[in-house]
Amino acid sequence: MATEIRFSSQIPLSLYIHFPWCVAKCPYCDFNSHALSGPLPEEAYIDALLADLELELPRVWGRVVHSVFLGGGTPSLFPAAAMDRLLSGVRARLSLAPDAEITMEANPGTVEHDRFEDYRSAGINRISLGIQSFDDRHLKTLGRIHGGDEARRAIDSVRAAGFDNFNLDLMWALPGQTLDQALADVDQALEFAPAHLSHYHLTIEPNTLFAARPPQLPAEDAAWDMQDACGQRLAEAGFRPYEISAWARPGAISRHNLNYWRFGDYIGIGAGAHGKITLPAEERIVRTRRKSHPRPYLNAAEDLSFIAEERPVGTEDRVFEYFLNRLRLAEPVPLAEFEDRTGLARECLGEPLHQARELGLVEVETDHLHRTEKGARYLNDLQALFLP
Ligand code: SF4
């Protein structure tokens, strides 16, 4: 049985804002994104987001927000003026750290050539571009609305607007992809000198078009070879893998993502957004989920019923949720952090830690543990040891 202690009152806080529309739905995508039909309800959605944020204020009173992530869907469908109004509204309601990381996701093909300067003026200081591949054939299979040339032009625009801190999303193990093609994508990305690269294995998620009509994916061995070879290329270029799929140059780790994986707190607003807030005085953690579909979410502005679900995180779930996130990171896990963020004493970890050590998946020191190379490769098995 887990032993309860006190939560830290210093858990870092982030803000996630979801934008649920895309130009078209990609066949592999299981995010809360909806193909846009008709005009974007720009004004109404920003109004709803600010009203939604106000609901959360009593729970985070006096806390400083260290990062904001405008994710989707495709936030870059919204013009810079809308983002300016939104971020001004956020600043008026929350205490934003002066050096807060403010990221916006953008997709090639949805932003005009000169718009990135305006996003920068609105206060956005980090861009994450959904490139996925530079190869037109693979982009077509993935149902992306852009081609390789558009991807390159979008990156050039981001750089020309003065964003040094930008991320490129790339996927590997694509249908029909060879090792050389996966490497060519990485090489092409490196030519643009990104600060951060998210390098995802394409997986077939339930309730997607790919799940209904699965494409032929590279064999498992071939996929491992791609991961190893691409990883080596990134390491040679000075990137470090600080998380399973996230590579960064020194000093360019995404603070926002790091906060998720370290089991930090985040307010989640917008259609379908998830949030997690620790309430030390009440000795509990609550998770929240907003109404998913854009229409009910917008309608909720009438009676402020944005929240679809709110639940406390039970003691046993806290252990699993902490390690589910935390073990994705390459860094050691301080046991004091486990206690601060879960409100549980380290003694409750006896059995799963013993098993993980026996299996060679982690090494345990006096005040921290870290996953081994084997633990990184068999991450799912390691995480499963902490299931309630
Ligand atoms: S652009 Fe991104 S969020 Fe939108 S459908 Fe494609 S994968 Fe999903």
Short mmCIF file of C-alpha atoms and ligand atoms in Angstrom, two decimals:
data_model
loop_
_atom_site.label_atom_id
_atom_site.label_comp_id
_atom_site.label_asym_id
_atom_site.label_seq_id
_atom_site.Cartn_x
_atom_site.Cartn_y
_atom_site.Cartn_z
CA MET A 1 0.00 0.00 0.00
CA ALA A 2 1.39 3.41 -0.95
CA THR A 3 2.38 5.70 1.91
CA GLU A 4 1.15 9.28 1.57
CA ILE A 5 3.33 12.27 2.42
CA ARG A 6 3.06 15.91 1.41
CA PHE A 7 3.12 17.32 -2.10
CA SER A 8 5.60 20.04 -2.98
CA SER A 9 4.04 23.47 -3.44
CA GLN A 10 6.67 24.25 -6.09
CA ILE A 11 5.51 22.02 -8.94
CA PRO A 12 6.13 23.86 -12.24
CA LEU A 13 3.03 24.96 -14.15
CA SER A 14 2.44 25.11 -17.91
CA LEU A 15 -0.49 26.08 -20.11
CA TYR A 16 -1.68 23.99 -23.06
CA ILE A 17 -4.16 25.49 -25.53
CA HIS A 18 -5.75 23.22 -28.13
CA PHE A 19 -6.84 24.26 -31.63
CA PRO A 20 -8.99 21.45 -33.03
CA TRP A 21 -9.11 22.19 -36.77
CA CYS A 22 -6.97 21.07 -39.70
CA VAL A 23 -7.30 21.58 -43.45
CA ALA A 24 -7.81 17.81 -43.82
CA LYS A 25 -7.59 14.78 -41.54
CA CYS A 26 -4.41 12.72 -41.99
CA PRO A 27 -5.12 8.96 -42.14
CA TYR A 28 -2.72 8.12 -39.26
CA CYS A 29 -3.89 10.87 -36.90
CA ASP A 30 -5.65 10.09 -33.63
CA PHE A 31 -5.41 13.62 -32.24
CA ASN A 32 -8.51 15.66 -31.57
CA SER A 33 -8.49 17.32 -34.98
CA HIS A 34 -11.35 17.95 -37.36
CA ALA A 35 -11.28 18.84 -41.06
CA LEU A 36 -12.35 22.43 -41.36
CA SER A 37 -15.58 22.90 -43.28
CA GLY A 38 -16.68 26.49 -43.64
CA PRO A 39 -15.12 29.58 -42.12
CA LEU A 40 -12.97 29.33 -39.00
CA PRO A 41 -14.93 30.63 -35.96
CA GLU A 42 -11.90 32.67 -35.01
CA GLU A 43 -13.40 35.31 -32.74
CA ALA A 44 -15.78 32.93 -30.98
CA TYR A 45 -13.04 30.39 -30.32
CA ILE A 46 -10.62 32.90 -28.80
CA ASP A 47 -13.48 34.24 -26.62
CA ALA A 48 -14.27 30.69 -25.51
CA LEU A 49 -10.62 29.95 -24.68
CA LEU A 50 -10.34 33.02 -22.48
CA ALA A 51 -13.60 32.22 -20.70
CA ASP A 52 -12.39 28.64 -20.26
CA LEU A 53 -9.09 29.85 -18.79
CA GLU A 54 -10.92 31.97 -16.24
CA LEU A 55 -12.55 28.84 -14.83
CA GLU A 56 -9.13 27.45 -13.92
CA LEU A 57 -7.77 30.57 -12.23
CA PRO A 58 -8.93 29.80 -8.67
CA ARG A 59 -7.02 26.51 -8.79
CA VAL A 60 -3.70 28.07 -9.81
CA TRP A 61 -3.84 31.38 -8.01
CA GLY A 62 -0.39 32.92 -7.39
CA ARG A 63 1.46 30.35 -9.49
CA VAL A 64 3.80 31.33 -12.33
CA VAL A 65 3.36 29.76 -15.77
CA HIS A 66 6.69 28.78 -17.34
CA SER A 67 5.58 27.62 -20.76
CA VAL A 68 2.63 27.91 -23.12
CA PHE A 69 1.98 25.45 -25.95
CA LEU A 70 -0.44 26.29 -28.76
CA GLY A 71 -1.08 22.80 -30.15
CA GLY A 72 -3.52 21.04 -32.37
CA GLY A 73 -4.87 20.35 -34.86
CA THR A 74 -3.33 23.24 -36.71
CA PRO A 75 -3.05 26.43 -34.62
CA SER A 76 -1.42 28.21 -37.56
CA LEU A 77 -4.84 28.28 -39.25
CA PHE A 78 -5.47 31.15 -36.84
CA PRO A 79 -3.99 34.46 -37.93
CA ALA A 80 -1.33 36.21 -35.88
CA ALA A 81 -3.83 38.87 -34.76
CA ALA A 82 -5.96 36.16 -33.12
CA MET A 83 -2.91 34.74 -31.34
CA ASP A 84 -1.99 38.24 -30.21
CA ARG A 85 -5.44 38.72 -28.67
CA LEU A 86 -5.28 35.29 -27.05
CA LEU A 87 -1.80 35.75 -25.56
CA SER A 88 -2.65 39.26 -24.31
CA GLY A 89 -5.69 37.73 -22.62
CA VAL A 90 -3.54 34.98 -21.11
CA ARG A 91 -1.05 37.55 -19.76
CA ALA A 92 -3.86 39.61 -18.24
CA ARG A 93 -5.16 36.56 -16.36
CA LEU A 94 -2.06 34.55 -15.48
CA SER A 95 1.40 35.37 -14.24
CA LEU A 96 3.62 34.40 -17.17
CA ALA A 97 7.37 34.09 -16.46
CA PRO A 98 9.30 36.80 -18.35
CA ASP A 99 11.29 34.12 -20.19
CA ALA A 100 8.32 31.79 -20.72
CA GLU A 101 8.68 29.41 -23.67
CA ILE A 102 5.71 30.03 -26.00
CA THR A 103 5.45 27.43 -28.75
CA MET A 104 3.05 27.31 -31.66
CA GLU A 105 2.58 24.27 -33.88
CA ALA A 106 2.36 25.04 -37.58
CA ASN A 107 1.91 22.95 -40.68
CA PRO A 108 3.46 23.72 -44.06
CA GLY A 109 0.75 24.75 -46.47
CA THR A 110 -1.31 26.59 -43.87
CA VAL A 111 0.78 29.68 -43.24
CA GLU A 112 1.40 32.53 -45.64
CA HIS A 113 4.99 33.25 -46.44
CA ASP A 114 5.24 36.42 -44.35
CA ARG A 115 3.11 35.49 -41.35
CA PHE A 116 5.79 34.09 -39.03
CA GLU A 117 7.10 37.60 -38.24
CA ASP A 118 3.62 38.49 -37.02
CA TYR A 119 3.40 35.42 -34.80
CA ARG A 120 6.73 36.43 -33.36
CA SER A 121 5.43 39.93 -32.66
CA ALA A 122 2.47 38.33 -30.88
CA GLY A 123 4.94 36.83 -28.38
CA ILE A 124 5.43 33.33 -29.80
CA ASN A 125 9.11 32.46 -29.42
CA ARG A 126 9.24 28.84 -30.56
CA ILE A 127 7.75 27.15 -33.64
CA SER A 128 7.13 23.46 -34.10
CA LEU A 129 6.67 22.51 -37.76
CA GLY A 130 4.89 19.29 -38.77
CA ILE A 131 7.19 18.32 -41.65
CA GLN A 132 6.98 14.49 -41.25
CA SER A 133 9.03 13.86 -44.44
CA PHE A 134 10.57 15.77 -47.34
CA ASP A 135 9.73 13.00 -49.77
CA ASP A 136 6.66 13.77 -51.89
CA ARG A 137 5.71 10.08 -52.22
CA HIS A 138 5.72 9.52 -48.48
CA LEU A 139 3.90 12.77 -47.80
CA LYS A 140 1.19 11.69 -50.22
CA THR A 141 0.81 8.30 -48.49
CA LEU A 142 0.57 10.10 -45.15
CA GLY A 143 -2.23 12.27 -46.53
CA ARG A 144 -0.33 15.47 -45.84
CA ILE A 145 -1.50 18.58 -47.64
CA HIS A 146 2.07 19.72 -48.33
CA GLY A 147 4.91 18.49 -50.52
CA GLY A 148 8.67 18.57 -49.93
CA ASP A 149 9.07 22.01 -51.53
CA GLU A 150 6.40 23.53 -49.30
CA ALA A 151 8.08 21.97 -46.27
CA ARG A 152 11.40 23.56 -47.22
CA ARG A 153 9.75 26.94 -47.88
CA ALA A 154 7.99 26.86 -44.51
CA ILE A 155 11.27 26.20 -42.69
CA ASP A 156 12.96 29.02 -44.59
CA SER A 157 10.13 31.37 -43.54
CA VAL A 158 10.47 30.38 -39.91
CA ARG A 159 14.21 31.07 -40.01
CA ALA A 160 13.78 34.32 -41.94
CA ALA A 161 11.36 35.53 -39.26
CA GLY A 162 14.17 35.20 -36.71
CA PHE A 163 13.09 32.01 -34.93
CA ASP A 164 16.30 30.24 -33.86
CA ASN A 165 14.38 28.03 -31.53
CA PHE A 166 12.30 25.80 -33.78
CA ASN A 167 11.41 22.13 -33.90
CA LEU A 168 10.85 19.92 -36.90
CA ASP A 169 8.60 16.85 -36.58
CA LEU A 170 9.77 13.93 -38.69
CA MET A 171 8.32 10.42 -38.84
CA TRP A 172 10.14 7.22 -39.70
CA ALA A 173 9.18 3.62 -40.53
CA LEU A 174 6.75 5.00 -43.12
CA PRO A 175 4.93 2.72 -45.57
CA GLY A 176 7.48 1.56 -48.15
CA GLN A 177 10.29 3.63 -46.62
CA THR A 178 13.86 2.39 -46.96
CA LEU A 179 16.72 3.05 -44.58
CA ASP A 180 18.32 5.44 -47.10
CA GLN A 181 15.08 7.39 -47.42
CA ALA A 182 14.73 7.71 -43.63
CA LEU A 183 18.32 8.96 -43.46
CA ALA A 184 17.73 11.37 -46.34
CA ASP A 185 14.87 12.96 -44.36
CA VAL A 186 17.11 13.42 -41.32
CA ASP A 187 19.94 14.84 -43.46
CA GLN A 188 17.59 17.27 -45.13
CA ALA A 189 16.22 18.40 -41.76
CA LEU A 190 19.74 18.93 -40.40
CA GLU A 191 20.57 21.24 -43.31
CA PHE A 192 18.13 23.73 -41.81
CA ALA A 193 19.90 23.64 -38.42
CA PRO A 194 16.84 23.17 -36.19
CA ALA A 195 17.28 23.52 -32.44
CA HIS A 196 15.08 20.49 -31.79
CA LEU A 197 13.93 17.48 -33.75
CA SER A 198 11.03 15.21 -32.87
CA HIS A 199 11.65 11.91 -34.59
CA TYR A 200 8.57 9.69 -34.31
CA HIS A 201 8.01 6.08 -35.25
CA LEU A 202 4.78 5.92 -37.31
CA THR A 203 2.37 3.78 -35.33
CA ILE A 204 -1.08 2.63 -36.37
CA GLU A 205 -3.54 3.97 -33.81
CA PRO A 206 -7.07 2.63 -33.32
CA ASN A 207 -9.92 4.62 -34.89
CA THR A 208 -7.81 6.01 -37.71
CA LEU A 209 -8.08 5.44 -41.44
CA PHE A 210 -4.78 3.53 -41.34
CA ALA A 211 -6.25 1.21 -38.69
CA ALA A 212 -9.19 0.44 -40.99
CA ARG A 213 -6.96 -0.02 -44.06
CA PRO A 214 -3.46 -0.71 -42.72
CA PRO A 215 -0.60 0.18 -45.07
CA GLN A 216 2.42 -2.09 -45.45
CA LEU A 217 4.97 -0.92 -42.89
CA PRO A 218 8.68 -1.78 -42.78
CA ALA A 219 9.49 -4.98 -40.87
CA GLU A 220 10.45 -4.62 -37.21
CA ASP A 221 14.16 -5.29 -37.85
CA ALA A 222 14.26 -2.72 -40.64
CA ALA A 223 12.55 -0.20 -38.32
CA TRP A 224 15.15 -0.79 -35.58
CA ASP A 225 17.91 -0.26 -38.16
CA MET A 226 16.32 3.04 -39.15
CA GLN A 227 16.12 4.16 -35.55
CA ASP A 228 19.77 3.27 -34.90
CA ALA A 229 21.10 4.82 -38.10
CA CYS A 230 19.05 8.02 -37.80
CA GLY A 231 19.97 8.30 -34.13
CA GLN A 232 23.64 8.02 -34.97
CA ARG A 233 23.29 10.73 -37.62
CA LEU A 234 21.57 13.05 -35.13
CA ALA A 235 24.17 12.37 -32.44
CA GLU A 236 26.97 13.16 -34.90
CA ALA A 237 25.23 16.46 -35.61
CA GLY A 238 25.33 17.40 -31.91
CA PHE A 239 21.80 16.40 -30.90
CA ARG A 240 21.04 14.48 -27.70
CA PRO A 241 18.01 12.19 -27.23
CA TYR A 242 16.52 13.50 -24.00
CA GLU A 243 13.28 11.58 -24.54
CA ILE A 244 12.27 8.54 -26.62
CA SER A 245 11.40 10.63 -29.70
CA ALA A 246 12.86 14.05 -28.83
CA TRP A 247 16.31 15.22 -29.83
CA ALA A 248 17.73 18.63 -28.94
CA ARG A 249 20.87 20.65 -29.29
CA PRO A 250 22.40 21.69 -25.93
CA GLY A 251 20.13 24.24 -24.26
CA ALA A 252 17.22 23.63 -26.66
CA ILE A 253 15.22 21.00 -24.77
CA SER A 254 11.51 21.85 -24.92
CA ARG A 255 10.64 23.13 -21.47
CA HIS A 256 6.97 22.51 -22.05
CA ASN A 257 7.39 18.85 -22.99
CA LEU A 258 9.91 18.31 -20.22
CA ASN A 259 7.34 19.54 -17.73
CA TYR A 260 4.81 16.90 -18.92
CA TRP A 261 7.34 14.11 -18.70
CA ARG A 262 8.52 15.20 -15.28
CA PHE A 263 4.92 14.97 -14.07
CA GLY A 264 4.60 18.73 -13.74
CA ASP A 265 1.26 20.54 -13.74
CA TYR A 266 -0.51 21.97 -16.76
CA ILE A 267 -3.73 23.81 -17.36
CA GLY A 268 -5.38 22.41 -20.49
CA ILE A 269 -7.92 24.59 -22.29
CA GLY A 270 -9.59 24.32 -25.69
CA ALA A 271 -11.62 21.53 -27.28
CA GLY A 272 -10.53 18.13 -25.96
CA ALA A 273 -7.57 19.51 -23.97
CA HIS A 274 -6.34 17.55 -20.96
CA GLY A 275 -5.03 19.21 -17.79
CA LYS A 276 -3.37 18.12 -14.56
CA ILE A 277 -3.28 20.28 -11.47
CA THR A 278 -1.86 19.46 -8.05
CA LEU A 279 -3.69 21.00 -5.11
CA PRO A 280 -1.21 20.67 -2.20
CA ALA A 281 -3.56 22.20 0.39
CA GLU A 282 -6.20 19.58 -0.49
CA GLU A 283 -3.54 16.87 -0.85
CA ARG A 284 -4.78 15.72 -4.24
CA ILE A 285 -4.16 15.84 -7.97
CA VAL A 286 -7.00 16.45 -10.42
CA ARG A 287 -7.07 15.64 -14.10
CA THR A 288 -9.43 17.55 -16.38
CA ARG A 289 -10.69 17.01 -19.93
CA ARG A 290 -12.58 19.57 -22.02
CA LYS A 291 -15.47 18.77 -24.38
CA SER A 292 -13.83 17.28 -27.47
CA HIS A 293 -15.86 18.30 -30.46
CA PRO A 294 -15.47 21.95 -31.49
CA ARG A 295 -19.22 22.63 -31.71
CA PRO A 296 -20.22 21.53 -28.16
CA TYR A 297 -17.06 23.22 -26.88
CA LEU A 298 -18.05 26.52 -28.51
CA ASN A 299 -21.64 26.15 -27.28
CA ALA A 300 -20.31 25.63 -23.74
CA ALA A 301 -19.35 29.31 -23.69
CA GLU A 302 -23.03 30.06 -22.95
CA ASP A 303 -23.04 28.37 -19.55
CA LEU A 304 -19.29 27.84 -19.02
CA SER A 305 -19.67 24.06 -19.20
CA PHE A 306 -16.36 23.47 -21.01
CA ILE A 307 -15.21 20.68 -18.70
CA ALA A 308 -16.37 17.21 -19.79
CA GLU A 309 -14.58 15.29 -17.06
CA GLU A 310 -12.74 16.00 -13.86
CA ARG A 311 -11.30 13.23 -11.71
CA PRO A 312 -8.89 12.89 -8.83
CA VAL A 313 -5.81 10.75 -9.46
CA GLY A 314 -5.84 7.90 -6.94
CA THR A 315 -2.75 6.88 -5.02
CA GLU A 316 -1.95 3.77 -7.07
CA ASP A 317 -2.53 5.58 -10.37
CA ARG A 318 -0.10 8.31 -9.33
CA VAL A 319 2.76 5.81 -9.20
CA PHE A 320 2.00 4.46 -12.69
CA GLU A 321 1.29 7.85 -14.25
CA TYR A 322 4.50 9.28 -12.82
CA PHE A 323 6.68 6.47 -14.21
CA LEU A 324 4.76 6.23 -17.48
CA ASN A 325 5.89 9.80 -18.21
CA ARG A 326 9.15 9.97 -16.31
CA LEU A 327 10.78 6.87 -17.75
CA ARG A 328 10.50 8.30 -21.26
CA LEU A 329 13.26 10.74 -20.30
CA ALA A 330 16.91 9.78 -20.61
CA GLU A 331 17.85 11.63 -17.41
CA PRO A 332 18.02 10.04 -13.93
CA VAL A 333 14.86 10.08 -11.81
CA PRO A 334 15.44 11.74 -8.41
CA LEU A 335 13.42 9.89 -5.77
CA ALA A 336 12.79 13.23 -3.99
CA GLU A 337 11.05 14.43 -7.16
CA PHE A 338 8.85 11.32 -7.14
CA GLU A 339 7.79 12.19 -3.59
CA ASP A 340 7.23 15.90 -4.30
CA ARG A 341 5.10 15.28 -7.35
CA THR A 342 3.07 12.27 -6.30
CA GLY A 343 2.72 13.01 -2.59
CA LEU A 344 3.87 9.42 -1.93
CA ALA A 345 6.84 8.08 0.01
CA ARG A 346 9.55 6.27 -1.98
CA GLU A 347 9.07 3.17 0.17
CA CYS A 348 5.96 2.31 -1.85
CA LEU A 349 8.19 1.53 -4.85
CA GLY A 350 9.85 -1.51 -3.26
CA GLU A 351 8.38 -4.36 -5.33
CA PRO A 352 8.30 -2.83 -8.84
CA LEU A 353 11.79 -1.38 -8.40
CA HIS A 354 13.11 -4.71 -7.21
CA GLN A 355 11.68 -6.43 -10.30
CA ALA A 356 12.95 -3.73 -12.65
CA ARG A 357 16.43 -4.09 -11.19
CA GLU A 358 16.34 -7.88 -11.39
CA LEU A 359 15.41 -7.63 -15.07
CA GLY A 360 18.26 -5.21 -15.73
CA LEU A 361 15.86 -2.43 -16.76
CA VAL A 362 16.93 0.14 -14.15
CA GLU A 363 19.79 0.85 -11.80
CA VAL A 364 18.94 2.23 -8.39
CA GLU A 365 21.22 4.53 -6.37
CA THR A 366 20.56 6.01 -2.92
CA ASP A 367 18.64 9.06 -4.10
CA HIS A 368 17.79 8.36 -7.74
CA LEU A 369 17.26 5.67 -10.35
CA HIS A 370 17.94 5.58 -14.04
CA ARG A 371 16.83 3.30 -16.81
CA THR A 372 19.46 1.15 -18.48
CA GLU A 373 19.94 0.79 -22.23
CA LYS A 374 17.84 -2.37 -21.99
CA GLY A 375 15.22 -0.39 -20.04
CA ALA A 376 15.07 2.17 -22.87
CA ARG A 377 14.62 -0.54 -25.50
CA TYR A 378 11.96 -2.39 -23.50
CA LEU A 379 10.31 0.73 -22.15
CA ASN A 380 6.76 -0.65 -22.31
CA ASP A 381 7.74 -3.63 -20.14
CA LEU A 382 9.49 -1.35 -17.68
CA GLN A 383 6.52 1.02 -17.43
CA ALA A 384 4.13 -1.92 -16.99
CA LEU A 385 5.92 -2.94 -13.77
CA PHE A 386 4.43 0.17 -12.14
CA LEU A 387 0.83 -0.64 -13.10
CA PRO A 388 -1.54 -0.72 -10.07
S1 SF4 B 1 -2.11 17.97 -39.52
FE1 SF4 B 1 -1.50 16.97 -37.58
S2 SF4 B 1 -3.26 17.23 -36.20
FE2 SF4 B 1 -3.96 17.70 -38.29
S3 SF4 B 1 -4.85 15.78 -39.00
FE3 SF4 B 1 -2.72 15.82 -39.71
S4 SF4 B 1 -1.54 14.79 -38.06
FE4 SF4 B 1 -3.56 15.30 -37.23
#
